[in-house]
Amino acid sequence: MNFPDTLFSPPLLWAATGLMLLLLSLAAWRVPWRTLPPGAVSAWAAACVLLAAMWLVKAGLQPGLSFHLLGAAIFTLLMGPALALLALALVLLLQVAAGQLDWLALGLNFCVTLLPAVAVTALALRLAQRYLPAHLFVYVFVNAFLAGGLSLVVAAASGMALLWLLGVYDWPYLLDNALPFYFLLSWSEAFTSGLVLSIMVVYRPQWVRSFDDARYLMR
């Protein structure tokens, strides 16, 4: 989603920006900067630029209702939740620099769409690690494919709920016109997440922070 600042009141926009800055400060504090592998950091930086370019390929119905791949699940599994939030915030800044996003709405876009998507992916990973077998298929299918699709659905539902609660659009309009597109897009998100993580764990497993060879391959 791409929320323009004209749809919302300034107090809400500033409150969301403040919350975003607080969350990013906590995320930066939690990232183990000294132990990050140099090669992975370079690859993750390139992923931010690539994702920013992918977000430019989008469609939309009305202001605040745009459709594009999210990439939050991929970032969360590659980098961990804390660094993923920082990286996705950087992608949002690149969107602002490209004139594709209102800077005052940056915090709202972060809190309403990206934060829930990262949280869902991280929660799904923890639940899978605790209750499901430590198997490569489980990691790719559950954590990448299913969680990837679910992350987009949750982000879209969060955004639609906000638009409805603030009276921007009626709920029947959102259900009939927006939700089907998000549901279809979630399959593309799931496929992309599963494909990218499958390739990464085969060729560059050391770049995937959520993947452990000893856990998934050497049991």
CSV table of C-alpha atoms in Angstrom, one decimal:
chain,number,residue,atom,x,y,z
A,1,MET,CA,0.0,0.0,0.0
A,2,ASN,CA,1.0,3.6,-0.5
A,3,PHE,CA,-0.9,5.9,1.9
A,4,PRO,CA,-0.8,9.6,0.7
A,5,ASP,CA,-0.6,12.1,3.5
A,6,THR,CA,-3.7,13.9,2.2
A,7,LEU,CA,-6.0,11.1,3.5
A,8,PHE,CA,-5.0,11.5,7.2
A,9,SER,CA,-4.8,14.1,9.9
A,10,PRO,CA,-1.4,15.6,10.8
A,11,PRO,CA,-1.6,14.3,14.4
A,12,LEU,CA,-2.0,10.8,13.2
A,13,LEU,CA,0.8,11.1,10.7
A,14,TRP,CA,3.2,12.6,13.3
A,15,ALA,CA,2.2,10.0,15.9
A,16,ALA,CA,3.0,7.2,13.4
A,17,THR,CA,6.3,8.8,12.5
A,18,GLY,CA,7.2,9.0,16.2
A,19,LEU,CA,6.3,5.3,16.7
A,20,MET,CA,8.4,4.4,13.7
A,21,LEU,CA,11.4,6.2,15.0
A,22,LEU,CA,11.1,4.6,18.4
A,23,LEU,CA,10.8,1.1,16.8
A,24,LEU,CA,13.7,1.7,14.5
A,25,SER,CA,15.8,2.8,17.5
A,26,LEU,CA,15.0,-0.4,19.4
A,27,ALA,CA,15.7,-2.4,16.2
A,28,ALA,CA,19.1,-0.7,15.8
A,29,TRP,CA,19.9,-1.5,19.4
A,30,ARG,CA,19.1,-5.2,18.9
A,31,VAL,CA,21.1,-5.7,15.8
A,32,PRO,CA,24.4,-7.5,16.5
A,33,TRP,CA,26.4,-5.1,14.2
A,34,ARG,CA,29.8,-6.5,15.0
A,35,THR,CA,28.9,-10.1,14.1
A,36,LEU,CA,27.3,-9.3,10.7
A,37,PRO,CA,29.0,-11.1,7.9
A,38,PRO,CA,30.5,-8.5,5.5
A,39,GLY,CA,29.4,-10.4,2.3
A,40,ALA,CA,25.9,-10.7,3.6
A,41,VAL,CA,25.7,-7.0,4.4
A,42,SER,CA,26.6,-6.1,0.9
A,43,ALA,CA,24.0,-8.5,-0.5
A,44,TRP,CA,21.4,-7.1,1.8
A,45,ALA,CA,22.1,-3.6,0.7
A,46,ALA,CA,21.7,-4.6,-2.9
A,47,ALA,CA,18.4,-6.3,-1.9
A,48,CYS,CA,17.2,-2.9,-0.6
A,49,VAL,CA,17.8,-1.3,-3.9
A,50,LEU,CA,16.2,-4.1,-5.8
A,51,LEU,CA,13.1,-4.1,-3.7
A,52,ALA,CA,12.8,-0.3,-4.0
A,53,ALA,CA,12.9,-0.8,-7.8
A,54,MET,CA,10.3,-3.6,-7.6
A,55,TRP,CA,7.9,-1.3,-5.6
A,56,LEU,CA,7.9,1.0,-8.5
A,57,VAL,CA,6.1,-1.7,-10.5
A,58,LYS,CA,2.6,-1.3,-9.0
A,59,ALA,CA,-1.0,-0.7,-9.8
A,60,GLY,CA,-3.8,1.0,-7.9
A,61,LEU,CA,-7.5,1.5,-7.6
A,62,GLN,CA,-7.8,4.6,-5.4
A,63,PRO,CA,-5.5,6.7,-3.3
A,64,GLY,CA,-4.2,4.4,-0.5
A,65,LEU,CA,-5.0,1.3,-2.4
A,66,SER,CA,-2.0,0.2,-4.5
A,67,PHE,CA,-0.8,-3.3,-5.3
A,68,HIS,CA,2.8,-4.4,-5.4
A,69,LEU,CA,5.0,-7.2,-3.9
A,70,LEU,CA,6.0,-6.5,-0.4
A,71,GLY,CA,9.2,-8.5,0.2
A,72,ALA,CA,8.9,-8.2,4.0
A,73,ALA,CA,9.0,-12.0,4.6
A,74,ILE,CA,12.2,-12.3,2.5
A,75,PHE,CA,13.9,-9.5,4.4
A,76,THR,CA,12.9,-10.9,7.7
A,77,LEU,CA,14.2,-14.4,6.9
A,78,LEU,CA,17.4,-13.1,5.4
A,79,MET,CA,18.3,-10.5,8.0
A,80,GLY,CA,16.3,-11.2,11.1
A,81,PRO,CA,13.3,-9.0,12.2
A,82,ALA,CA,15.3,-6.1,13.7
A,83,LEU,CA,17.6,-5.5,10.7
A,84,ALA,CA,14.6,-6.2,8.3
A,85,LEU,CA,12.7,-3.3,9.8
A,86,LEU,CA,15.7,-1.0,9.3
A,87,ALA,CA,16.2,-2.2,5.7
A,88,LEU,CA,12.5,-1.8,4.9
A,89,ALA,CA,12.6,1.7,6.3
A,90,LEU,CA,15.5,2.4,4.0
A,91,VAL,CA,13.4,1.2,1.1
A,92,LEU,CA,10.6,3.6,2.1
A,93,LEU,CA,13.2,6.4,2.2
A,94,LEU,CA,14.2,5.5,-1.4
A,95,GLN,CA,10.6,5.7,-2.4
A,96,VAL,CA,10.3,9.2,-0.9
A,97,ALA,CA,13.5,10.2,-2.8
A,98,ALA,CA,12.0,8.8,-6.0
A,99,GLY,CA,8.8,10.9,-5.5
A,100,GLN,CA,6.7,7.8,-5.0
A,101,LEU,CA,5.8,8.4,-1.4
A,102,ASP,CA,4.8,11.4,0.7
A,103,TRP,CA,7.5,11.9,3.4
A,104,LEU,CA,5.0,12.8,6.0
A,105,ALA,CA,3.2,9.5,5.5
A,106,LEU,CA,6.4,7.4,5.8
A,107,GLY,CA,5.7,6.5,9.4
A,108,LEU,CA,2.2,5.4,8.7
A,109,ASN,CA,3.2,3.2,5.8
A,110,PHE,CA,5.8,1.6,8.0
A,111,CYS,CA,3.7,1.0,11.0
A,112,VAL,CA,0.5,-0.2,9.2
A,113,THR,CA,2.0,-2.4,6.5
A,114,LEU,CA,5.6,-3.3,7.0
A,115,LEU,CA,5.6,-3.8,10.7
A,116,PRO,CA,2.7,-6.3,10.7
A,117,ALA,CA,4.3,-8.2,7.8
A,118,VAL,CA,7.6,-8.5,9.6
A,119,ALA,CA,5.9,-9.5,12.9
A,120,VAL,CA,3.8,-12.2,11.2
A,121,THR,CA,6.9,-13.7,9.4
A,122,ALA,CA,9.0,-13.7,12.6
A,123,LEU,CA,6.1,-15.3,14.6
A,124,ALA,CA,5.6,-18.0,12.0
A,125,LEU,CA,9.3,-18.8,12.1
A,126,ARG,CA,9.3,-19.2,15.9
A,127,LEU,CA,6.2,-21.3,15.9
A,128,ALA,CA,7.6,-23.6,13.1
A,129,GLN,CA,10.9,-24.0,14.9
A,130,ARG,CA,9.1,-24.9,18.1
A,131,TYR,CA,6.3,-27.2,16.8
A,132,LEU,CA,7.3,-28.5,13.4
A,133,PRO,CA,10.1,-30.9,12.4
A,134,ALA,CA,13.5,-29.3,11.6
A,135,HIS,CA,13.3,-30.1,7.9
A,136,LEU,CA,14.3,-28.1,4.8
A,137,PHE,CA,10.9,-28.5,3.3
A,138,VAL,CA,9.3,-27.1,6.4
A,139,TYR,CA,11.6,-24.1,6.3
A,140,VAL,CA,10.9,-23.3,2.6
A,141,PHE,CA,7.2,-24.2,2.4
A,142,VAL,CA,6.0,-22.9,5.8
A,143,ASN,CA,8.4,-20.1,6.7
A,144,ALA,CA,9.0,-18.7,3.2
A,145,PHE,CA,6.0,-19.7,1.0
A,146,LEU,CA,3.1,-19.7,3.5
A,147,ALA,CA,4.4,-17.0,5.8
A,148,GLY,CA,5.3,-14.9,2.8
A,149,GLY,CA,1.8,-15.0,1.4
A,150,LEU,CA,0.3,-14.5,4.9
A,151,SER,CA,2.5,-11.5,5.5
A,152,LEU,CA,1.0,-9.6,2.5
A,153,VAL,CA,-2.5,-10.6,3.5
A,154,VAL,CA,-2.0,-9.3,7.0
A,155,ALA,CA,-0.4,-6.1,5.8
A,156,ALA,CA,-3.3,-5.5,3.3
A,157,ALA,CA,-5.9,-6.2,6.0
A,158,SER,CA,-4.2,-3.8,8.4
A,159,GLY,CA,-4.2,-1.1,5.8
A,160,MET,CA,-7.8,-1.7,4.8
A,161,ALA,CA,-8.9,-1.7,8.4
A,162,LEU,CA,-7.2,1.7,8.9
A,163,LEU,CA,-8.9,3.2,5.8
A,164,TRP,CA,-12.2,1.9,7.0
A,165,LEU,CA,-11.9,3.0,10.6
A,166,LEU,CA,-11.0,6.5,9.5
A,167,GLY,CA,-13.9,6.6,7.0
A,168,VAL,CA,-11.8,6.9,3.9
A,169,TYR,CA,-13.6,4.0,2.2
A,170,ASP,CA,-16.6,1.9,3.1
A,171,TRP,CA,-15.9,-1.7,4.2
A,172,PRO,CA,-18.1,-3.3,1.4
A,173,TYR,CA,-16.1,-1.3,-1.2
A,174,LEU,CA,-12.8,-2.6,0.3
A,175,LEU,CA,-14.0,-6.2,0.4
A,176,ASP,CA,-15.4,-6.2,-3.1
A,177,ASN,CA,-12.8,-4.2,-4.9
A,178,ALA,CA,-9.5,-4.4,-3.0
A,179,LEU,CA,-9.4,-7.6,-1.0
A,180,PRO,CA,-9.6,-9.9,-4.1
A,181,PHE,CA,-6.6,-8.2,-5.7
A,182,TYR,CA,-4.6,-8.5,-2.4
A,183,PHE,CA,-5.5,-12.2,-2.1
A,184,LEU,CA,-4.3,-12.9,-5.7
A,185,LEU,CA,-1.2,-10.9,-5.1
A,186,SER,CA,-0.5,-12.9,-1.9
A,187,TRP,CA,0.2,-16.0,-4.1
A,188,SER,CA,2.8,-14.1,-6.1
A,189,GLU,CA,4.3,-12.9,-2.8
A,190,ALA,CA,4.3,-16.5,-1.5
A,191,PHE,CA,5.9,-17.9,-4.7
A,192,THR,CA,8.5,-15.2,-4.8
A,193,SER,CA,9.4,-15.6,-1.1
A,194,GLY,CA,9.7,-19.4,-1.5
A,195,LEU,CA,11.7,-19.2,-4.7
A,196,VAL,CA,14.2,-16.6,-3.3
A,197,LEU,CA,14.8,-18.4,0.0
A,198,SER,CA,15.1,-21.8,-1.8
A,199,ILE,CA,17.9,-20.4,-4.0
A,200,MET,CA,19.6,-18.6,-1.1
A,201,VAL,CA,19.7,-21.6,1.3
A,202,VAL,CA,21.2,-23.7,-1.5
A,203,TYR,CA,23.8,-21.3,-2.8
A,204,ARG,CA,24.4,-18.7,0.0
A,205,PRO,CA,23.1,-20.2,3.2
A,206,GLN,CA,25.5,-18.0,5.2
A,207,TRP,CA,23.5,-15.0,4.1
A,208,VAL,CA,20.3,-16.3,5.5
A,209,ARG,CA,20.3,-15.5,9.3
A,210,SER,CA,17.2,-17.6,10.0
A,211,PHE,CA,18.7,-20.7,8.4
A,212,ASP,CA,20.9,-23.1,10.3
A,213,ASP,CA,22.7,-25.9,8.4
A,214,ALA,CA,23.1,-27.9,11.6
A,215,ARG,CA,19.4,-27.7,12.3
A,216,TYR,CA,17.9,-28.3,8.8
A,217,LEU,CA,20.5,-30.4,7.0
A,218,MET,CA,22.6,-32.4,9.5
A,219,ARG,CA,20.1,-34.1,11.7
